[in-house]
Coordinates of C-alpha atoms in Angstrom, one line a residue:
K1250 CA -58.8 -8.0 10.7
Y1251 CA -59.1 -11.8 11.2
A1252 CA -57.8 -12.4 7.9
K1253 CA -54.6 -10.5 8.6
A1254 CA -54.1 -12.4 11.8
V1255 CA -54.8 -15.9 10.0
V1256 CA -52.2 -15.2 7.2
S1257 CA -49.6 -14.1 9.7
E1258 CA -50.2 -17.1 12.0
M1259 CA -50.4 -19.7 9.1
G1260 CA -47.1 -18.4 7.9
K1261 CA -45.5 -18.9 11.3
M1262 CA -47.0 -22.4 11.6
A1263 CA -45.5 -23.2 8.1
L1264 CA -42.2 -22.1 9.4
V1265 CA -42.3 -23.9 12.7
T1266 CA -42.9 -27.3 10.7
A1267 CA -40.1 -26.3 8.3
D1268 CA -42.6 -26.0 5.3
F1269 CA -40.5 -23.0 3.9
R1270 CA -42.2 -22.5 0.7
R1271 CA -45.4 -22.3 1.9
A1272 CA -44.2 -19.9 4.8
A1273 CA -42.6 -17.7 2.3
N1274 CA -46.0 -17.5 0.2
Y1275 CA -47.8 -16.5 3.6
F1276 CA -45.3 -14.0 4.5
E1277 CA -45.1 -12.3 1.0
T1278 CA -48.8 -12.2 0.9
Y1279 CA -49.1 -10.6 4.2
S1280 CA -46.3 -8.0 3.3
Q1281 CA -47.9 -7.0 0.2
K1282 CA -51.4 -6.7 1.6
Y1283 CA -50.3 -4.8 4.5
P1284 CA -47.1 -2.8 3.7
L1285 CA -47.5 -0.3 6.3
D1286 CA -48.0 -2.8 9.1
N1287 CA -45.1 -3.2 11.8
E1288 CA -44.5 -6.7 10.8
S1289 CA -44.5 -6.2 7.2
K1290 CA -40.7 -5.6 6.6
N1291 CA -39.4 -8.5 9.0
L1292 CA -41.8 -11.0 7.4
M1293 CA -40.7 -10.1 3.8
K1294 CA -37.1 -10.2 4.9
S1295 CA -37.7 -13.8 6.2
A1296 CA -39.4 -14.7 3.1
A1297 CA -36.7 -13.2 0.8
N1298 CA -34.0 -15.3 2.9
M1299 CA -35.9 -18.4 2.5
R1300 CA -36.5 -17.9 -1.2
E1301 CA -32.7 -17.3 -1.8
N1302 CA -31.8 -20.5 0.3
M1303 CA -34.2 -22.5 -1.7
G1304 CA -32.6 -21.3 -5.0
D1305 CA -35.9 -19.4 -5.8
Y1306 CA -33.9 -16.4 -7.1
D1307 CA -36.6 -14.7 -9.0
E1308 CA -39.0 -14.6 -6.3
A1309 CA -36.1 -13.7 -4.0
K1310 CA -35.5 -10.6 -6.2
K1311 CA -39.1 -9.5 -6.2
D1312 CA -38.8 -9.6 -2.4
Y1313 CA -35.7 -7.8 -2.1
T1314 CA -37.1 -5.2 -4.6
F1315 CA -40.0 -4.6 -2.2
L1316 CA -37.5 -4.2 0.6
G1317 CA -35.5 -1.9 -1.5
E1318 CA -32.3 -3.9 -1.0
R1319 CA -30.4 -3.0 -4.3
Q1320 CA -27.4 -5.1 -3.6
K1321 CA -29.4 -8.3 -2.8
V1322 CA -31.4 -7.6 -6.0
A1323 CA -28.1 -7.8 -8.2
E1324 CA -26.9 -10.8 -6.2
M1325 CA -30.2 -12.7 -7.1
D1326 CA -29.6 -11.8 -10.8
Y1327 CA -26.0 -13.1 -10.3
L1328 CA -27.3 -16.2 -8.8
A1329 CA -29.9 -16.9 -11.5
A1330 CA -27.3 -16.1 -14.2
N1331 CA -29.7 -13.7 -15.4
W1332 CA -27.1 -11.4 -17.2
A1333 CA -29.6 -9.1 -18.8
G1334 CA -31.2 -8.5 -15.4
L1335 CA -27.7 -8.2 -13.7
E1336 CA -26.6 -5.5 -16.2
R1337 CA -29.7 -3.3 -15.2
S1338 CA -29.5 -4.1 -11.4
A1339 CA -25.8 -3.5 -11.2
G1340 CA -26.4 -0.1 -12.7
Q1341 CA -28.3 0.7 -9.6
L1342 CA -25.1 0.2 -7.4
G1343 CA -23.2 3.0 -8.7
N1344 CA -19.3 3.2 -8.8
T1345 CA -18.9 0.6 -6.0
L1346 CA -16.6 -2.5 -6.3
E1347 CA -19.7 -4.8 -6.5
G1348 CA -21.5 -2.5 -9.0
N1349 CA -18.4 -2.4 -11.3
Y1350 CA -17.7 -6.1 -10.9
Y1351 CA -21.3 -7.2 -11.6
S1352 CA -21.6 -4.7 -14.6
G1353 CA -18.5 -6.2 -16.0
L1354 CA -19.4 -9.6 -15.4
A1355 CA -23.0 -9.1 -17.0
K1356 CA -21.5 -7.7 -20.3
Y1357 CA -18.6 -10.3 -20.2
R1358 CA -21.0 -13.4 -19.9
R1359 CA -23.1 -11.7 -22.9
G1360 CA -19.9 -11.7 -24.9
D1361 CA -19.0 -7.9 -24.9
F1362 CA -15.6 -8.1 -23.5
N1363 CA -14.6 -4.6 -24.8
S1364 CA -17.6 -2.9 -22.8
A1365 CA -16.8 -5.2 -19.7
K1366 CA -13.0 -4.2 -19.6
P1367 CA -13.3 -0.7 -18.0
F1368 CA -15.6 -1.9 -15.2
F1369 CA -13.2 -4.9 -14.3
Q1370 CA -10.2 -2.4 -14.4
Q1371 CA -12.4 -0.2 -11.9
A1372 CA -13.3 -3.2 -9.8
A1373 CA -9.7 -4.2 -9.6
R1374 CA -8.5 -0.9 -8.4
Q1375 CA -11.2 -0.6 -5.6
N1376 CA -10.3 -1.6 -2.2
G1377 CA -12.2 -4.8 -1.3
R1378 CA -13.9 -5.0 2.2
G1379 CA -14.1 -8.4 3.3
F1380 CA -13.8 -11.8 1.7
N1381 CA -16.5 -11.5 -1.0
E1382 CA -15.4 -8.2 -2.4
Q1383 CA -11.8 -9.2 -2.4
Q1384 CA -12.8 -12.3 -4.4
M1385 CA -14.8 -10.0 -6.8
A1386 CA -11.6 -7.9 -7.3
A1387 CA -9.4 -10.9 -8.2
H1388 CA -12.0 -12.6 -10.4
S1389 CA -12.0 -9.2 -12.4
L1390 CA -8.2 -9.3 -12.7
F1391 CA -8.4 -12.9 -13.8
L1392 CA -11.2 -12.0 -16.5
L1393 CA -9.1 -9.2 -17.6
S1394 CA -6.4 -11.6 -18.6
A1395 CA -8.9 -13.5 -20.9
D1396 CA -8.3 -10.9 -23.7
A1397 CA -4.6 -12.0 -23.6
L1398 CA -5.3 -15.6 -23.5
R1399 CA -7.4 -15.3 -26.6
S1400 CA -4.8 -13.3 -28.3
F1401 CA -2.2 -16.1 -27.5
K1402 CA -4.5 -18.9 -28.7
R1403 CA -5.3 -17.0 -32.0
V1404 CA -1.6 -17.1 -33.1
Q1405 CA -1.4 -20.1 -35.6
M1406 CA 1.8 -21.5 -37.4
Q1407 CA 2.2 -20.0 -40.8
A1408 CA 3.9 -22.1 -43.4
G1409 CA 7.0 -20.4 -44.6
S1410 CA 7.2 -18.1 -41.5
E1411 CA 7.7 -20.7 -38.6
A1412 CA 10.4 -18.8 -36.9
Q1413 CA 8.2 -15.4 -37.0
S1414 CA 5.0 -17.3 -35.8
I1415 CA 6.9 -18.9 -32.8
Q1416 CA 8.3 -15.5 -31.9
I1417 CA 4.8 -13.9 -32.1
K1418 CA 3.3 -16.7 -29.9
N1419 CA 6.1 -16.4 -27.4
Q1420 CA 5.4 -12.4 -27.1
Q1421 CA 1.9 -13.2 -26.5
L1422 CA 2.7 -15.9 -23.8
A1423 CA 5.1 -13.2 -22.2
G1424 CA 2.0 -10.7 -21.9
L1425 CA -0.3 -13.5 -20.8
T1426 CA 2.2 -14.3 -18.0
S1427 CA 2.6 -10.9 -16.8
Q1428 CA -1.4 -10.5 -16.4
L1429 CA -1.7 -13.8 -14.6
N1430 CA 1.3 -12.9 -12.5
T1431 CA -0.6 -9.7 -11.3
V1432 CA -3.6 -12.0 -10.4
I1433 CA -1.4 -14.3 -8.4
K1434 CA 0.1 -11.3 -6.5
F1435 CA -3.4 -10.2 -5.4
G1436 CA -3.3 -13.2 -3.2
N1437 CA -6.8 -14.5 -3.5
G1438 CA -6.6 -18.3 -3.0
K1439 CA -9.2 -19.4 -5.8
W1440 CA -8.1 -17.0 -8.5
T1441 CA -4.3 -17.6 -7.7
I1442 CA -5.0 -21.4 -8.3
A1443 CA -6.8 -20.5 -11.5
S1444 CA -4.1 -18.4 -12.7
L1445 CA -1.5 -21.1 -12.0
Y1446 CA -3.6 -23.5 -13.9
A1447 CA -3.8 -21.0 -16.9
L1448 CA -0.1 -20.7 -16.9
G1449 CA 0.4 -24.3 -17.0
Q1450 CA -1.9 -24.9 -19.7
S1451 CA -0.5 -22.0 -21.8
N1452 CA 3.0 -23.4 -21.5
V1453 CA 1.9 -26.7 -22.4
E1454 CA 0.2 -25.2 -25.5
F1455 CA 3.3 -23.2 -26.6
A1456 CA 5.5 -26.4 -26.2
S1457 CA 3.3 -28.4 -28.5
F1458 CA 3.2 -25.4 -30.9
I1459 CA 7.1 -25.6 -31.1
K1460 CA 7.3 -29.3 -31.5
N1461 CA 4.5 -29.3 -34.3
A1462 CA 6.2 -26.9 -36.3
P1463 CA 6.3 -28.0 -39.9
I1464 CA 9.8 -29.1 -41.2
P1465 CA 11.2 -26.7 -43.9
N1466 CA 11.7 -28.1 -47.5
G1467 CA 15.0 -29.0 -48.9
L1468 CA 16.6 -30.4 -45.8
S1469 CA 18.6 -33.5 -45.7
G1470 CA 17.9 -36.6 -43.4
A1471 CA 20.6 -35.5 -41.0
Q1472 CA 19.3 -31.9 -41.0
V1473 CA 15.8 -32.9 -40.5
Q1474 CA 17.0 -35.0 -37.3
Q1475 CA 18.9 -32.0 -36.0
Y1476 CA 16.0 -29.6 -36.6
K1477 CA 13.6 -31.9 -34.7
S1478 CA 16.2 -32.0 -32.0
A1479 CA 16.4 -28.2 -31.7
L1480 CA 12.6 -27.8 -31.7
S1481 CA 12.5 -30.5 -28.8
T1482 CA 15.0 -28.8 -26.7
Q1483 CA 13.2 -25.5 -27.2
A1484 CA 9.8 -26.9 -26.3
K1485 CA 11.5 -28.8 -23.3
Q1486 CA 11.9 -25.7 -21.2
Y1487 CA 8.2 -24.9 -21.5
E1488 CA 7.1 -28.3 -20.7
V1489 CA 9.4 -28.0 -17.6
A1490 CA 7.6 -24.5 -16.9
A1491 CA 4.2 -26.1 -17.3
N1492 CA 5.0 -28.9 -15.0
N1493 CA 6.3 -26.3 -12.2
Y1494 CA 3.2 -24.2 -12.5
F1495 CA 1.0 -27.2 -12.0
K1496 CA 3.1 -28.3 -9.1
Q1497 CA 2.9 -24.8 -7.5
C1498 CA -0.9 -24.9 -8.1
V1499 CA -1.5 -28.1 -6.1
Q1500 CA 1.0 -27.2 -3.6
N1501 CA -0.8 -23.8 -2.9
A1502 CA -4.2 -25.3 -3.1
E1503 CA -3.1 -27.8 -0.3
K1504 CA -1.4 -25.2 1.8
F1505 CA -4.5 -22.9 1.8
E1506 CA -7.2 -25.6 1.3
V1507 CA -8.7 -24.4 -2.0
F1508 CA -11.1 -26.7 -3.3
T1509 CA -12.0 -25.9 -7.1
V1510 CA -12.0 -27.7 -10.3
F1511 CA -8.9 -25.7 -11.3
V1512 CA -7.2 -28.0 -8.8
K1513 CA -8.5 -31.0 -10.6
G1514 CA -7.0 -29.5 -13.9
C1515 CA -3.6 -29.1 -12.4
L1516 CA -3.6 -32.6 -11.1
S1517 CA -4.2 -33.9 -14.5
G1518 CA -1.2 -31.9 -15.9
G1519 CA -3.5 -29.8 -17.9
E1520 CA -5.3 -32.8 -19.5
V1521 CA -8.5 -31.8 -17.9
E1522 CA -10.0 -28.6 -19.4
V1523 CA -11.5 -26.3 -16.8
D1524 CA -14.2 -23.7 -17.8
E1525 CA -14.0 -20.6 -15.7
E1526 CA -17.8 -20.0 -15.9
K1527 CA -18.5 -23.6 -14.9
D1528 CA -16.4 -23.3 -11.8
S1529 CA -19.0 -20.8 -10.4
V1530 CA -21.2 -23.0 -8.3
R1531 CA -24.9 -22.1 -8.0
P1532 CA -26.9 -24.2 -5.6
P1533 CA -29.6 -26.1 -7.2
K1534 CA -33.4 -24.9 -6.8
A1535 CA -35.1 -26.8 -3.9
S1536 CA -37.8 -29.1 -5.1
S1537 CA -41.5 -27.8 -5.1
S1538 CA -42.7 -31.3 -3.9
S1539 CA -41.9 -33.0 -0.6
P1540 CA -40.7 -36.5 -0.1
T1541 CA -43.2 -39.1 0.8
A1542 CA -41.8 -39.3 4.5
A1543 CA -42.2 -35.6 5.1
A1544 CA -45.9 -35.4 5.7
Q1545 CA -45.7 -37.7 8.8
I1546 CA -42.9 -36.0 10.1
R1547 CA -44.5 -32.5 9.7
L1548 CA -47.7 -33.9 11.5
K1549 CA -45.4 -34.4 14.5
L1550 CA -43.6 -31.2 14.4
Y1551 CA -47.0 -29.5 14.9
D1552 CA -47.2 -30.7 18.3
D1553 CA -43.2 -30.5 18.9
S1554 CA -41.9 -27.9 16.5
R1555 CA -38.5 -27.5 18.6
N1556 CA -37.7 -31.2 18.3
T1557 CA -34.3 -31.1 16.3
K1558 CA -34.3 -35.0 15.9
L1559 CA -37.5 -34.5 13.9
L1560 CA -36.1 -31.7 12.0
Q1561 CA -33.0 -33.8 11.2
S1562 CA -35.1 -36.7 10.1
L1563 CA -37.0 -34.2 7.7
A1564 CA -33.8 -33.0 6.4
L1565 CA -32.5 -36.6 5.8
A1566 CA -36.0 -37.3 3.7
H1567 CA -35.0 -34.4 1.7
T1568 CA -31.5 -35.5 1.1
K1569 CA -32.3 -38.9 0.1
N1570 CA -34.8 -37.2 -2.5
R1571 CA -31.7 -35.1 -3.6
D1572 CA -33.3 -32.1 -2.5
Y1573 CA -30.1 -30.9 -0.9
A1574 CA -31.1 -27.0 -0.7
M1575 CA -34.4 -27.8 1.2
S1576 CA -32.3 -30.1 3.5
N1577 CA -29.9 -27.5 4.3
L1578 CA -32.7 -24.9 5.1
I1579 CA -34.2 -27.4 7.4
L1580 CA -30.8 -28.2 9.2
S1581 CA -30.4 -24.3 9.5
R1582 CA -33.6 -24.0 11.3
A1583 CA -32.7 -27.1 13.6
Y1584 CA -29.3 -25.4 14.4
E1585 CA -31.2 -21.9 15.4
I1586 CA -33.0 -24.0 17.9
N1587 CA -30.1 -26.0 19.2
P1588 CA -26.7 -24.3 18.4
K1589 CA -24.8 -26.6 20.5
D1590 CA -25.3 -29.5 18.0
S1591 CA -22.3 -29.3 15.6
N1592 CA -23.9 -32.2 13.6
L1593 CA -26.5 -29.6 12.3
I1594 CA -23.6 -27.7 10.7
S1595 CA -21.6 -30.7 9.4
L1596 CA -24.4 -32.4 7.7
Q1597 CA -25.1 -29.1 5.7
G1598 CA -21.3 -29.8 4.6
V1599 CA -22.3 -33.2 3.4
N1600 CA -25.1 -31.9 1.4
Y1601 CA -22.6 -29.1 0.0
L1602 CA -20.4 -32.1 -1.2
H1603 CA -23.7 -33.5 -3.3
M1604 CA -24.0 -30.1 -4.8
N1605 CA -20.4 -30.1 -5.8
D1606 CA -20.0 -26.8 -3.7
F1607 CA -16.6 -27.8 -2.1
E1608 CA -15.8 -24.5 -0.7
S1609 CA -19.1 -24.2 1.3
A1610 CA -18.5 -27.8 2.4
K1611 CA -15.3 -27.0 3.7
V1612 CA -16.6 -23.9 5.6
A1613 CA -19.3 -26.0 7.2
F1614 CA -17.0 -28.6 8.2
D1615 CA -14.4 -26.1 9.7
K1616 CA -17.2 -24.4 11.6
A1617 CA -18.5 -27.9 13.0
L1618 CA -14.9 -28.9 14.0
K1619 CA -14.1 -25.6 15.7
Q1620 CA -17.3 -26.3 17.8
N1621 CA -16.6 -29.9 18.2
P1622 CA -13.1 -31.3 17.3
S1623 CA -14.6 -34.9 17.4
D1624 CA -17.7 -34.2 14.9
G1625 CA -17.9 -37.3 12.9
Y1626 CA -19.4 -35.9 9.7
A1627 CA -16.9 -33.1 9.6
L1628 CA -13.9 -35.4 10.2
K1629 CA -15.1 -37.9 7.4
G1630 CA -15.9 -34.9 5.2
R1631 CA -12.6 -33.1 5.5
A1632 CA -10.8 -36.4 4.9
A1633 CA -12.9 -36.9 1.9
L1634 CA -12.0 -33.7 0.3
Y1635 CA -8.3 -34.2 1.1
K1636 CA -8.5 -37.6 -0.7
Q1637 CA -10.4 -36.3 -3.6
F1638 CA -7.9 -33.4 -4.2
K1639 CA -4.8 -35.8 -3.3
F1640 CA -3.9 -33.2 -0.6
S1641 CA -1.9 -36.2 1.1
N1642 CA 0.1 -34.4 3.7
K1643 CA -3.3 -32.8 5.0
L1644 CA -5.0 -36.3 4.8
K1645 CA -2.4 -37.9 7.1
G1646 CA -3.5 -35.6 9.9
V1647 CA -7.1 -36.5 9.8
A1648 CA -7.5 -40.1 8.2
A1649 CA -7.0 -41.9 11.5
K1650 CA -9.6 -39.7 13.5
A1651 CA -12.0 -40.0 10.4
G1652 CA -11.8 -43.6 10.2
R1653 CA -12.7 -44.1 13.8
A1654 CA -15.6 -41.6 14.0
S1655 CA -19.1 -43.0 14.4
V1656 CA -21.9 -41.6 12.2
A1657 CA -25.2 -42.7 10.6
R1658 CA -24.2 -44.2 7.1
E1659 CA -27.4 -43.2 5.6
W1660 CA -26.2 -39.5 5.6
L1661 CA -22.9 -40.2 4.0
H1662 CA -21.7 -38.8 0.7
P1663 CA -20.1 -41.6 -1.6
W1664 CA -16.6 -40.0 -1.1
M1665 CA -17.0 -40.4 2.7

């Protein structure tokens, strides 16, 4: 009886002092020992949420399995890049958009495109409810174009059959263009930008393919020059097309405020190679050790657990220690206590910048500015994103206010 009460109370005390990993351990122990208790389910949900936000995806998966939350189990496999595990957990979701997307992705990441294809096709046909499912459907369409991209890249120049090689590669480009235009018409910002980048890259490659065609034997000097000129003229139209795609990419990214590495690829005119898989940002795992300053702050929190300034100091200690996931979890706890303080949201955005999760940073800055249009960290963060992604028109609208904003410099990301 007493052990049960002690475990519960120690977990709650760890929670109010923002010692989240210890709190999760206590809550998990309680729920496993007393599964029929009224508090058991809520405590395990709390533990699972903390584990997920700390990046402890394997532990979070166990917690969600205990709770019978199949969708969250699959999501943890996805976040952990556990493709073998995802193939199993996705199968538990049935013929849903999420189940088909995760099944296709698990097979695709393991190199089995042929098996992945029907799952992506089914996911793309299903109606997405909400932003996440719509993004899954759009990503499925984009990955379906990967086969056409591979076919296009496989076509090499054959000596003696130059005209035929160019014709075959041109046909492959037309098929790829058709598939990528389908993704663009779907209307999801991130994968529209990715498709415009891929179209630009493909046209750059085809222009180079044409220009580097070998010169047939037996031509006179004048004929060689004429041949080169004809190739250059033919290649030029694809170079122009590539530049137009890259331009559309940047314009659309600025218009809809899409911050992904594909934009960087478009800004470089295709010189920066973008890996679709690496563009999938996964937050780093929170450190299992605390910064030196944390112990003294937590001692104060024992007596003043709702002091958001203390919690903010604790979060800063973790940020300085590059433990951004834990810092954000602490800031989230502080915001629960004081939801009127927009800084507790915008500072999470700063941490997302450190994690290179620009989309989450934008969401945090937008939320903070909606609550407080003068939030200094959000203004500086938004300006930093605009500057890095060369969104010059957007930057003009915020640069002056961001420059005047008063903030604590110790929190700032180098871009700010």
